XYZ file of C-alpha atoms in Angstrom:
625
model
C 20.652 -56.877 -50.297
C 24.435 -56.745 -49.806
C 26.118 -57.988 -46.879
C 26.985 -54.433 -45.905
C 23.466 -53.270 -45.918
C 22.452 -56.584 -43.852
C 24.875 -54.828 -41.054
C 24.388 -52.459 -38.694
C 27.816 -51.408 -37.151
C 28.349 -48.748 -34.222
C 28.776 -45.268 -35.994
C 31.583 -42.635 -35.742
C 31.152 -41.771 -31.949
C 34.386 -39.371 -31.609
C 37.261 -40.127 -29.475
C 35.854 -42.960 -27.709
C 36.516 -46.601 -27.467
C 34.938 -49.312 -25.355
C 31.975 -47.838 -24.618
C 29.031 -49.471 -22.659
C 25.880 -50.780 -24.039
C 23.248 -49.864 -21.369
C 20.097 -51.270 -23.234
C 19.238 -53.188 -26.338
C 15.921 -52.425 -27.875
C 15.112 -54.974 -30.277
C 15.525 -58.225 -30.626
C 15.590 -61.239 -33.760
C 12.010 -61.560 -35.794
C 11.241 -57.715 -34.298
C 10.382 -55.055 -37.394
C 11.964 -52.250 -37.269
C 11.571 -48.838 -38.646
C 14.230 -46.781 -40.240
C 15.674 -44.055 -37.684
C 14.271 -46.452 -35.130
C 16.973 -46.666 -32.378
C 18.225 -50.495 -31.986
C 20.434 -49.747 -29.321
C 21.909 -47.240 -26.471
C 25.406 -46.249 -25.655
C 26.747 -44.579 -22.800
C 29.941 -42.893 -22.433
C 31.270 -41.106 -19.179
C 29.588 -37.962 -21.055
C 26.216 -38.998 -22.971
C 23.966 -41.710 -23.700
C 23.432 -41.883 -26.972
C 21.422 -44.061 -29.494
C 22.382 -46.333 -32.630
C 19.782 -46.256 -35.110
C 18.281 -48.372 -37.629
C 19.750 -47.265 -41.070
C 16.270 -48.922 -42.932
C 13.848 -50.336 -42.487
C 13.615 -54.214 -42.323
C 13.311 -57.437 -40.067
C 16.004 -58.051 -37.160
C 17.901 -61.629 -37.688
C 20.104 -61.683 -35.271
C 21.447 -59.382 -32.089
C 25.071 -59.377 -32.121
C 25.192 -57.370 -28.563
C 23.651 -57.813 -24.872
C 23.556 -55.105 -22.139
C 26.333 -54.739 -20.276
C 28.743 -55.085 -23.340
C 31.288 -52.897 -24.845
C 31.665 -51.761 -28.011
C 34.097 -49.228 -30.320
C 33.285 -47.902 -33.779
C 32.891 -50.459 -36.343
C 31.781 -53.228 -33.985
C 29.173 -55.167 -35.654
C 25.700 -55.059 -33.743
C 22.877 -56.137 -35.676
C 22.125 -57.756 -38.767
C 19.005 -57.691 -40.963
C 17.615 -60.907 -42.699
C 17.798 -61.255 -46.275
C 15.687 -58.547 -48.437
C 14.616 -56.828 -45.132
C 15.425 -53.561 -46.829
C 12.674 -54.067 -49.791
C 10.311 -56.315 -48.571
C 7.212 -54.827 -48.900
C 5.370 -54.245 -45.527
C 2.444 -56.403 -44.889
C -0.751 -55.323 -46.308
C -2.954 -53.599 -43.914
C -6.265 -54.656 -42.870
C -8.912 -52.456 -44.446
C -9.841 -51.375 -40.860
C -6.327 -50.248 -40.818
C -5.907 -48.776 -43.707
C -9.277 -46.300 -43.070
C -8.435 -45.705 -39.774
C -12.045 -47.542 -38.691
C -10.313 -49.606 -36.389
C -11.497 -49.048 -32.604
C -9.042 -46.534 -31.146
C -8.401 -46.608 -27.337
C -7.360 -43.395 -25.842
C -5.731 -42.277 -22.260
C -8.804 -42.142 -19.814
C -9.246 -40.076 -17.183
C -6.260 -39.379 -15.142
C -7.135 -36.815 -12.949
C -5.150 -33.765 -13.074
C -2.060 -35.382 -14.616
C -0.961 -33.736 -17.774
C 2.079 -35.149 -19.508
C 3.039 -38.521 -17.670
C 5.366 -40.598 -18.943
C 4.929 -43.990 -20.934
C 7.127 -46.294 -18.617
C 6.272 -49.951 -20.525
C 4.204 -50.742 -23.532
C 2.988 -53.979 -23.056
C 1.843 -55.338 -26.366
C 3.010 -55.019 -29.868
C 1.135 -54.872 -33.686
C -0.440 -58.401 -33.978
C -0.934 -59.489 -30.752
C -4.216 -60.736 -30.068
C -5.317 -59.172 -25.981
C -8.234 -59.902 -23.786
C -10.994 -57.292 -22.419
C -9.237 -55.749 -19.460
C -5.549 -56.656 -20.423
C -3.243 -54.170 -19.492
C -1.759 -52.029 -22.821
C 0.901 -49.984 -21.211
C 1.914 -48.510 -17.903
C 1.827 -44.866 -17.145
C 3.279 -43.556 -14.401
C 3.054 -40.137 -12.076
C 4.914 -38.738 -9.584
C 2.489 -40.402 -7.092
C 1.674 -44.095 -8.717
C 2.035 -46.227 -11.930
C -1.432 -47.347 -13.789
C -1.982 -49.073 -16.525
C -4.195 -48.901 -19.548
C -6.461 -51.688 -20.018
C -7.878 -53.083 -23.201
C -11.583 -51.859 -23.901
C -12.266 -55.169 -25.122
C -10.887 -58.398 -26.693
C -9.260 -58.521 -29.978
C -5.799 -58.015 -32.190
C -3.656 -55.029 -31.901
C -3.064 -52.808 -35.158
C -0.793 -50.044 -34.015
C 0.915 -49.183 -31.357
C 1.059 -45.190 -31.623
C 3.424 -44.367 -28.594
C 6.597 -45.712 -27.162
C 8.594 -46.259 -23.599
C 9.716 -42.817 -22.636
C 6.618 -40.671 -24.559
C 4.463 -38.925 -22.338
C 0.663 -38.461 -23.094
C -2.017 -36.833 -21.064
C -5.803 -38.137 -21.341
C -7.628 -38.530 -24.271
C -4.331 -38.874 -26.701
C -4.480 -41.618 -28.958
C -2.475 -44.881 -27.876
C -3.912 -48.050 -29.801
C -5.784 -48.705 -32.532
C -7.302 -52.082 -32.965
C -7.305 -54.121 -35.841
C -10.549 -55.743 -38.044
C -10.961 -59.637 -37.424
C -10.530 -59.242 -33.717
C -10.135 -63.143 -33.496
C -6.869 -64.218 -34.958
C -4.374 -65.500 -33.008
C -1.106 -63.390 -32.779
C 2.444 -65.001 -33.069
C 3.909 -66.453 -29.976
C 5.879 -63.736 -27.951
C 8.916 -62.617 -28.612
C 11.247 -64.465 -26.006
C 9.157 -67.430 -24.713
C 10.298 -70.794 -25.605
C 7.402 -71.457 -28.051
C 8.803 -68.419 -30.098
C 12.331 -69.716 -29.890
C 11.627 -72.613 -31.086
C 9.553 -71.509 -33.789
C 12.183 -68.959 -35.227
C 15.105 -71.696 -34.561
C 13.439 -75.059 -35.904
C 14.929 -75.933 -39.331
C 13.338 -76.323 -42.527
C 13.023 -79.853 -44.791
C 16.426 -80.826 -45.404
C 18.393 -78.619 -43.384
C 20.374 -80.466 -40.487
C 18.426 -80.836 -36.919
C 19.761 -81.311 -33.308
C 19.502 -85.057 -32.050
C 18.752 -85.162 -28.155
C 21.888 -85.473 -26.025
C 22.762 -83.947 -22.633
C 20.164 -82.392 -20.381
C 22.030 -79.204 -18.301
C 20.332 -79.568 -14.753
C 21.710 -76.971 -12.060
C 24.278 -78.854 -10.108
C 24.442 -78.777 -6.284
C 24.578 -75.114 -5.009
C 25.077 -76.233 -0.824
C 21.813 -75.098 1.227
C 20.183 -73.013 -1.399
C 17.142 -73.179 -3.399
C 14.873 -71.104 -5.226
C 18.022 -69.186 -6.553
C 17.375 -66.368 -9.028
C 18.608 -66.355 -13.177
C 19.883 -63.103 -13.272
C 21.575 -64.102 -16.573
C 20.991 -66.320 -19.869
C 23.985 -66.256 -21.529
C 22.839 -68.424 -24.864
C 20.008 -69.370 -26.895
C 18.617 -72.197 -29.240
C 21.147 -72.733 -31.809
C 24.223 -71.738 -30.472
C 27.393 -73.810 -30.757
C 28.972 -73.691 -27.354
C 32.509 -75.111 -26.126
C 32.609 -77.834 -22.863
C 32.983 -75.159 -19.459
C 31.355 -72.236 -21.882
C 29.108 -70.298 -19.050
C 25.492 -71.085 -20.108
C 23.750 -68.963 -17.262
C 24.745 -66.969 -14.230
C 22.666 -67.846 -10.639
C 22.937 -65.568 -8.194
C 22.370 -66.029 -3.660
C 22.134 -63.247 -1.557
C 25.800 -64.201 -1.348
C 27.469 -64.243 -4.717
C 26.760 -64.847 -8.397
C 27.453 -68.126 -9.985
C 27.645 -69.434 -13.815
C 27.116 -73.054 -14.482
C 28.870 -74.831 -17.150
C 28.574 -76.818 -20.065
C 29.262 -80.499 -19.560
C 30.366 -80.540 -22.853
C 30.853 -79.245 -25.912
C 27.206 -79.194 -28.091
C 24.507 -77.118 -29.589
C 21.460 -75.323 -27.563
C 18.641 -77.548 -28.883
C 15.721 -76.217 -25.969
C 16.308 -73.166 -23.107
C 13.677 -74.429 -20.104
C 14.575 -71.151 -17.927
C 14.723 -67.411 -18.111
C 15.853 -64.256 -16.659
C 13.948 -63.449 -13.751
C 13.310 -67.657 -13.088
C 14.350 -69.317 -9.846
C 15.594 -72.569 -9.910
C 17.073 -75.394 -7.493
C 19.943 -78.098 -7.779
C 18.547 -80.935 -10.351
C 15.659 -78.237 -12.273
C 16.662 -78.839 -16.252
C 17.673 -75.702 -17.793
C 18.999 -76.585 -21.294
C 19.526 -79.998 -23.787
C 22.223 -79.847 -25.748
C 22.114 -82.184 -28.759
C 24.567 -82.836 -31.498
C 24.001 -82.311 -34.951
C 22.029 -85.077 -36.484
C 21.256 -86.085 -40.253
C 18.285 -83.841 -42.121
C 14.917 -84.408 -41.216
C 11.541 -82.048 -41.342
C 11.277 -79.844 -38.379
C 7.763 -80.120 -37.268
C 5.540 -77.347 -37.115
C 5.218 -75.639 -33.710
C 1.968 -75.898 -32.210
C -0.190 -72.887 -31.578
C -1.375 -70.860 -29.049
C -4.326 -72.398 -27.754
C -7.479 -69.769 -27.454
C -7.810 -67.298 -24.764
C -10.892 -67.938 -22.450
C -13.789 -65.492 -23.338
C -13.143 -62.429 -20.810
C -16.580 -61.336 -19.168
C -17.558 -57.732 -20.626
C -16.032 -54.468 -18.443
C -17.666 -52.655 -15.883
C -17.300 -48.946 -15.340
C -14.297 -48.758 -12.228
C -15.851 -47.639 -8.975
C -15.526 -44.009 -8.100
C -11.542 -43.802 -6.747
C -11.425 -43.648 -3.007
C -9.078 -41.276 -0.984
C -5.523 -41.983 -2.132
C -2.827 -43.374 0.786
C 1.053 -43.378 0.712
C 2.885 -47.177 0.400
C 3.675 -48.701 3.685
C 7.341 -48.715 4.444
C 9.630 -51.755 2.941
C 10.351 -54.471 5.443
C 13.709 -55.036 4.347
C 13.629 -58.831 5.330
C 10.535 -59.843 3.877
C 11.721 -57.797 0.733
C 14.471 -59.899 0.185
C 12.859 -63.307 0.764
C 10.133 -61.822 -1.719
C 9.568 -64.327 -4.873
C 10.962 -62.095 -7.791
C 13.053 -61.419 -10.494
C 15.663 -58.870 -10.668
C 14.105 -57.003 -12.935
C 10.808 -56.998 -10.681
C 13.092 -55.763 -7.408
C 14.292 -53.101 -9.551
C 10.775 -52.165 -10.246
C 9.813 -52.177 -7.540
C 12.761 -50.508 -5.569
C 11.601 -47.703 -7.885
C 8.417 -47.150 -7.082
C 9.205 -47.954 -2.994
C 7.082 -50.948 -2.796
C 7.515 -53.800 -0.104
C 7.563 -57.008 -2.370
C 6.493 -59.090 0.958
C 3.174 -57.565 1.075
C 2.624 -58.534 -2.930
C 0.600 -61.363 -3.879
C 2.352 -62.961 -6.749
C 0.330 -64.220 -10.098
C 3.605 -66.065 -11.677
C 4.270 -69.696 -11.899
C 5.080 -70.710 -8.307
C 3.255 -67.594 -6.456
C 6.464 -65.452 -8.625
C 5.405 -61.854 -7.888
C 5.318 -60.302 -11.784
C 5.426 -56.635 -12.371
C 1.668 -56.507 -13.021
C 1.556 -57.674 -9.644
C 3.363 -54.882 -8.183
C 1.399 -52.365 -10.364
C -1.794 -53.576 -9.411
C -0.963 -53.355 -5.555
C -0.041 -49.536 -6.073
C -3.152 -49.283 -7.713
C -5.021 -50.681 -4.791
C -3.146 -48.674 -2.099
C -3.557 -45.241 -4.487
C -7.096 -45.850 -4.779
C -7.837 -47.083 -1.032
C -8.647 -50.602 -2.036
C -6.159 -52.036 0.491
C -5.775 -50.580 3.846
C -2.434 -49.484 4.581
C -0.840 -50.050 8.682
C -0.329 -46.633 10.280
C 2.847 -47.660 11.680
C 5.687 -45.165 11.807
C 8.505 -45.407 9.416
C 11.748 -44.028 9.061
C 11.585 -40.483 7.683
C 13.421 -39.957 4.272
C 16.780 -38.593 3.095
C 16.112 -35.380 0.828
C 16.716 -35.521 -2.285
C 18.707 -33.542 -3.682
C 19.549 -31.906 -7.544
C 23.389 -32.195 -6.942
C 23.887 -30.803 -10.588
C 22.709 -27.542 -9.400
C 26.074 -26.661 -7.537
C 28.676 -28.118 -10.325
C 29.523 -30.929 -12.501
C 28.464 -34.854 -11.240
C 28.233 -38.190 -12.493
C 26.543 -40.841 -11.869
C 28.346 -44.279 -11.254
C 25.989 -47.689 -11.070
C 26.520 -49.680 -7.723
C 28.214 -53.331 -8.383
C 26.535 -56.529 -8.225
C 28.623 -57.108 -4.415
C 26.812 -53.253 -3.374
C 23.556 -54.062 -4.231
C 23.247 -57.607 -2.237
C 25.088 -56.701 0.753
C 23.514 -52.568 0.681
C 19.833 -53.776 1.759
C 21.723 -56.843 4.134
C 23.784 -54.311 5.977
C 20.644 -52.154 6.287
C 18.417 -54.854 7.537
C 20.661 -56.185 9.963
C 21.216 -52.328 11.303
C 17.782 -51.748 11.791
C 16.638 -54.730 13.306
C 19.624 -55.425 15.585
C 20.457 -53.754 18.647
C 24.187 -53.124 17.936
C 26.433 -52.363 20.952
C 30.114 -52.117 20.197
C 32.553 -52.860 22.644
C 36.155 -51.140 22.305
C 39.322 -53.208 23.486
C 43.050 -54.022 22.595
C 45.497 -56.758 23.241
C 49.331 -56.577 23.169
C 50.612 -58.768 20.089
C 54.272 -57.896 20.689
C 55.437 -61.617 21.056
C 53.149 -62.586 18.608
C 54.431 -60.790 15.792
C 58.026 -61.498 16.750
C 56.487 -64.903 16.406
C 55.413 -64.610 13.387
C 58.364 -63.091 11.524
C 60.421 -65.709 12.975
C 58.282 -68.716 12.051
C 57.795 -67.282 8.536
C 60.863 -69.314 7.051
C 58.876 -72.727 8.880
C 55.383 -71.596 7.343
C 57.004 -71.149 3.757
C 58.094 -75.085 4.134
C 54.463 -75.658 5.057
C 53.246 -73.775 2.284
C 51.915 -70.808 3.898
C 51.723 -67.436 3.924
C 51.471 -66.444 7.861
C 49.403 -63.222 8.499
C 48.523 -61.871 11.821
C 44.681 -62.700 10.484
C 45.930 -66.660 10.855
C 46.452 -65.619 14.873
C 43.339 -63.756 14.812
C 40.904 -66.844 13.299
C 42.946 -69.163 15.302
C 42.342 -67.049 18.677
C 38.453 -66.267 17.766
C 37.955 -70.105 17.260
C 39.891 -70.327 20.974
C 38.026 -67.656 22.387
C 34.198 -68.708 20.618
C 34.533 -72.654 22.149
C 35.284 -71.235 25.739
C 32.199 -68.143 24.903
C 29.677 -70.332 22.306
C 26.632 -67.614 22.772
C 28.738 -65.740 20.591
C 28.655 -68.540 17.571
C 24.560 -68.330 18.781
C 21.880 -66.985 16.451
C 18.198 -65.652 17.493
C 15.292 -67.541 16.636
C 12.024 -66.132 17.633
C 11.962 -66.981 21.491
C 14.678 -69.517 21.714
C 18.445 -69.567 20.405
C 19.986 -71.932 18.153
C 23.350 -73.237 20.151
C 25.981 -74.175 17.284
C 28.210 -76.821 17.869
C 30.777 -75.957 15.262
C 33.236 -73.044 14.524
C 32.934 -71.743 11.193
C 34.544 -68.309 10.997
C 34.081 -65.925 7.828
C 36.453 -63.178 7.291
C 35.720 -59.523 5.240
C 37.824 -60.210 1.899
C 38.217 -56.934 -0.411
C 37.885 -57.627 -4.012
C 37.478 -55.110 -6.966
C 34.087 -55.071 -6.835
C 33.405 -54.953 -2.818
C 33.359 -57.026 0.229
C 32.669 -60.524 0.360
C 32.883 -63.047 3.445
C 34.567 -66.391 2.876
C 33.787 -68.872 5.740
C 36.698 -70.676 6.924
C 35.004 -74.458 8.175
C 35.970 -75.881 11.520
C 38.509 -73.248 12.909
C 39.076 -74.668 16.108
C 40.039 -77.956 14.675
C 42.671 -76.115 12.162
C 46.052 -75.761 13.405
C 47.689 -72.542 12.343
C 49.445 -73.261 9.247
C 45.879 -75.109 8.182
C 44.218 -71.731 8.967
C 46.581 -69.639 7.073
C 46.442 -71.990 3.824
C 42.639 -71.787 3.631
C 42.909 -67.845 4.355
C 45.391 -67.710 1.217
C 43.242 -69.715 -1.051
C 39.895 -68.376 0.083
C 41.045 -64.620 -0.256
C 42.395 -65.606 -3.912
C 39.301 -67.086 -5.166
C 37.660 -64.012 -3.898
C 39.614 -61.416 -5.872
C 39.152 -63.737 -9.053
C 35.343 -63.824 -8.162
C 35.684 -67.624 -8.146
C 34.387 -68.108 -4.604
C 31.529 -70.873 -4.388
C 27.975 -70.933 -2.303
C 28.726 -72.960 -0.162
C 32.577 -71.375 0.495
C 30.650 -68.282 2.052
C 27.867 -70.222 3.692
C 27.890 -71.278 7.544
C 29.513 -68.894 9.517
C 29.088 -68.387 12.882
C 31.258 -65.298 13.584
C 33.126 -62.633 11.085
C 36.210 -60.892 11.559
C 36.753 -57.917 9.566
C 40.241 -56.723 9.540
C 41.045 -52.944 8.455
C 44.819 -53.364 10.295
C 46.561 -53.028 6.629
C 45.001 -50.120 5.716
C 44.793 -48.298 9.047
C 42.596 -46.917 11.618
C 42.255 -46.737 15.319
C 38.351 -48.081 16.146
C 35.693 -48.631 14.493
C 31.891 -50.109 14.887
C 31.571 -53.108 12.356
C 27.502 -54.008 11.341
C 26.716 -57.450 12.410
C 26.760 -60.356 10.075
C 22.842 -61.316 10.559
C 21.652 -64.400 11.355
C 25.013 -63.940 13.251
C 25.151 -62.193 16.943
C 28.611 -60.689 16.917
C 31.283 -59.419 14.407
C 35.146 -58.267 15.572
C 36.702 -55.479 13.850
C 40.177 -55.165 13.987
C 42.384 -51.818 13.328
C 46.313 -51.138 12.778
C 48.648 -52.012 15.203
C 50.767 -49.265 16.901
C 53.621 -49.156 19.486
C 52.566 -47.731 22.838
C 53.881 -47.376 26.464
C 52.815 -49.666 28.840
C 52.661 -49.624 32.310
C 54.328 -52.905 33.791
C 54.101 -52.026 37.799
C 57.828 -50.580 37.623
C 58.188 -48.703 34.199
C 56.523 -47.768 31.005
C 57.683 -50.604 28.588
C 57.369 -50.428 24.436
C 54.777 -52.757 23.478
C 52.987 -53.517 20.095
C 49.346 -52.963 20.921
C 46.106 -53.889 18.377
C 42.953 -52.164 18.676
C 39.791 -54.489 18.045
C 36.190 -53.696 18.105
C 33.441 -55.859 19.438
C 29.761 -55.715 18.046
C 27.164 -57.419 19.572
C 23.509 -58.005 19.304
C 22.287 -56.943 22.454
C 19.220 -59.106 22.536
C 21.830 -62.058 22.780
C 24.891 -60.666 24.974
C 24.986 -58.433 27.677
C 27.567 -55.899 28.281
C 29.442 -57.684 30.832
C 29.792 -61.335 28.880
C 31.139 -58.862 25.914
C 33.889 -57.493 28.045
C 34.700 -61.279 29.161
C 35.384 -62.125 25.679
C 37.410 -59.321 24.679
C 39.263 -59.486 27.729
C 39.835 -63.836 26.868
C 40.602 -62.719 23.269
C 43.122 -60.209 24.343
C 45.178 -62.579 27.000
C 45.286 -65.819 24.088
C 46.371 -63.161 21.811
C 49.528 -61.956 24.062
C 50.293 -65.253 25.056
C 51.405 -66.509 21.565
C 52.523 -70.397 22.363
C 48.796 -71.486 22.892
C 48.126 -70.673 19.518
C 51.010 -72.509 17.730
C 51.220 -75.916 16.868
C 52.593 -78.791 19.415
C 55.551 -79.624 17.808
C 56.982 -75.252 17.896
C 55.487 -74.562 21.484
C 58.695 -73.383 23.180
């Protein structure tokens, strides 16, 4: 086979250039059919599919979702004399169709549902009762469970067919007791496709890659594996991305080396000090040694017909909260976002209580068919939906990373705290003539002075004299803080972030404004670190640049209060003797009302207002006038 056949490149796709790759369906060691799609693309006007242009064996996946790619750009290649090798022989059950043949029970009254994961491929050897592939209705997903234990000889439908009971899905193969290759993905696997042959170089044991210190968090998800065994990577190359409830996070490569063993996957949480990778150098040849097999599956106790179904109930609402402290992957939320189930009501299977997908399908199945009671409490009633491509021409746009951490935040803390907002202003005229005449003084110092330096410097003031406000709630007793940490909204191309600016009131201004500068840059290059948006005790959000008169900011939870602060304006004021031109700032108070009562929120905003118009007290010693 010539080096052009061993390619796959992306085909003549028109006018476009840079287009996304949304999902990659194969990966190295899979067989693949010709015509068989390898890969989808998605401009801003189709999705559309690359196929396989033969058959033959995938060697190597050139592409990851997420990707762009123009015509020509190389995407897969084939191993060696994929195109003619002869496929392997079929078992004689296979071959006369007297393999056992398991079929789509009963379903009810469903007709047509669609095929939403096929679990297990030619080969693989199952257990009586393991789950085949997951259907799913407009009401539930269910899976279809192996009639009894043996190896898999076709698969005869695929991830987006729909089938309707009694049409064919698996046929088993003769000799029901061989073991089937390791799966595709799991270390096992990677090492056996990566180890190297009798007198080909091998990896010596260098560096293990542990997950350095990430502040107060643990049990931090891999949304992310950005290598595999083999690869040749640079010292600082990104080797996986972590990512908080705060930001995402890659971690490095001490130095430069070769991926000799990958400990972690997608969907895996880890804490500072787990190992995640050894890199090795390369090493003189040696015999790889043979990777050890799968050790037998315990004999699985013969089925039992399933109990007549019981009268079907809807999923209890999501608790937002216990959602997000769930023990899951991304690809598990996403799951089970889908299907609206509350992932802190899901016993998980997974290695350290991780809540799998079968887990989530198996607690739909118990709530569908009445197996597990469901609380009658009320919930929020739904937001229609609606077919918006009935009245004209839409597109869809994915939310960012930023949207889809702080979207179910936003909406926890809205629900579960009683937000009051109190409306004030102050009069910054001397403050900004302050400001533009110190600015010559604060470019000496190195700083950039914005009114936000006045405003964190006169919150810090303003929080030591009020420290409820720096309070959080904690079941039937607050937690008093003793520090002033201040975060501030930053806007970044892909959405709001807080930086946390440590120890405010011990910051003089200049101080403030430096760590404001260097903060909000690290923010826009998406550079920020865990524990540089981590300990805040109050937020500002600041909309003055842009404009607006009022509005009512959502509470930074665990935190009690948040200030939003609009565009400045001149106004008359009343002095006792005449209307007088004075520079006035709208600001915006929100308050958890379980905390701080109406009248300690107008003392604030009143405090914040008067250290705000009188400018000296927040300027350094040596420029008081």
């Amino acid at each position: 086979m010539t080096t052009e056949d061993r390619e796959v490149r992306v085909p003549d796709i028109g006018d476009f250039t840079d287009v996304d790759v949304i999902d990659v369906l194969v990966n190295p060691g899979d067989n693949v059919e010709a015509e068989q799609p390898l890969l989808t693309l998605e401009t801003d006007k189709a999705a559309m599919d690359v196929p396989a242009p033969h058959a033959g064996v995938v060697a190597e996946v050139h592409v990851k979702t997420g990707d762009k790619v123009s015509e020509g750009s190389l995407v897969v290649t084939f191993a060696e004399g994929a195109a003619t090798a002869a496929p392997t022989p079929a078992s004689p059950a296979q071959a006369s169709g007297s393999g056992e043949e398991v079929y789509v029970p009963d379903i009810g009254d469903f007709a047509q549902v669609d095929v939403i994961d096929v679990l297990v491929s030619a080969g693989d050897k199952i257990d009586a009762e393991q789950a085949l592939m997951t259907l799913e209705t407009d009401k539930a997903a269910m899976d279809v469970p192996a009639p009894r234990e043996g190896v898999v000889g076709e698969v005869h439908v695929k991830t987006g067919d729909k089938v309707s009971q009694g049409d064919l899905v698996i046929t088993y193969a003769d000799g029901a007791g061989t073991a089937s290759a390791p799966h595709e993905g799991s270390l096992l696997a990677a090492t056996a496709r990566t180890a190297p042959a009798t007198n080909e170089p091998v990896v010596v044991p260098g560096v293990e890659v542990r997950v350095p210190d990430m502040g107060d968090f643990t049990d931090v998800e891999i949304i992310d594996v950005l290598v595999k065994p083999g690869d040749e990577v640079e010292a600082e190359a990104s080797l996986i991305t972590l990512e908080t409830d705060k930001a995402a996070m890659d971690v490095p490569a001490p130095s430069a080396g070769r991926v000799a063993a990958l400990h972690v996957g997608v969907g895996d949480r880890v804490s500072p000090g787990d190992l995640i990778i050894h890199l090795d150098a390369v090493g003189p040849a040696s015999t790889a040694p043979a990777a050890p097999g799968p050790s037998p599956a315990a004999p699985s106790p013969a089925s039992t017909p399933a109990p007549a179904p019981k009268r079907a109930a809807s999923l209890p609402p999501v608790d937002e909260g216990a959602f997000a402290r769930a023990h899951a992957g991304p690809s598990v939320r996403r799951f089970a976002r889908e299907l609206g189930v509350d992932l802190g009501l899901v016993k998980g299977s997974g290695l350290k209580g991780r809540i799998t997908a079968d887990d989530v399908k198996g607690f739909v199945k118990s709530i569908v068919t009445g197996a597990t009671p469901v609380a009658t409490e009320a919930s929020l009633p739904e937001v229609p939906k609606v077919d918006f491509a009935r009245y004209g021409e839409v597109e869809r746009e994915p939310l960012t990373r930023i949207q889809k951490i702080s979207g179910p935040r936003l909406h926890a803390s809205w629900v579960n705290l009683p937000h009051v907002t109190q409306f004030d202003e102050a009069d910054i005229t001397d403050m900004e003539a302050t400001r533009k005449r110190l600015k010559p003084v604060a470019a000496q110092r190195e700083a950039k002075l914005t009114p936000l330096a006045f405003l964190v410097r006169a919150c810090a003031l303003t929080l030591d004299e009020f420290p409820v406000f720096k309070a959080s709630l904690d079941g039937d007793a607050l937690v008093m803080k003793r520090y002033t940490h201040i975060g501030f909204a930053a806007d970044t191309p892909n959405g709001l972030v807080v930086p946390v600016i440590k120890d405010a009131d011990k910051r003089d201004l200049f101080d403030i404004a430096r760590e404001l500068g260097t903060l909000a840059g690290l923010a826009r290059e998406g550079k920020l670190k865990a524990d540089q948006m981590q300990g805040g005790v109050f937020t500002i959000s600041s909309l003055g640049g842009i404009g607006g008169t009022a509005f009512t900011p959502i509470i930074n939870a665990p935190e009690v209060a948040i200030l939003g602060v609009s565009r400045s304006a001149m106004a008359p004021v009343w002095d006792g003797e005449a209307f007088q031109p004075r520079l006035m700032l709208p600001f915006s108070l929100s308050y958890d009302h379980r905390v701080i009562d109406g009248a300690a929120a107008v003392r604030f905003t009143v405090r914040l207002g008067e250290i705000l118009k009188e400018v000296q007290g927040l300027l350094p010693e040596d420029l008081r006038g």
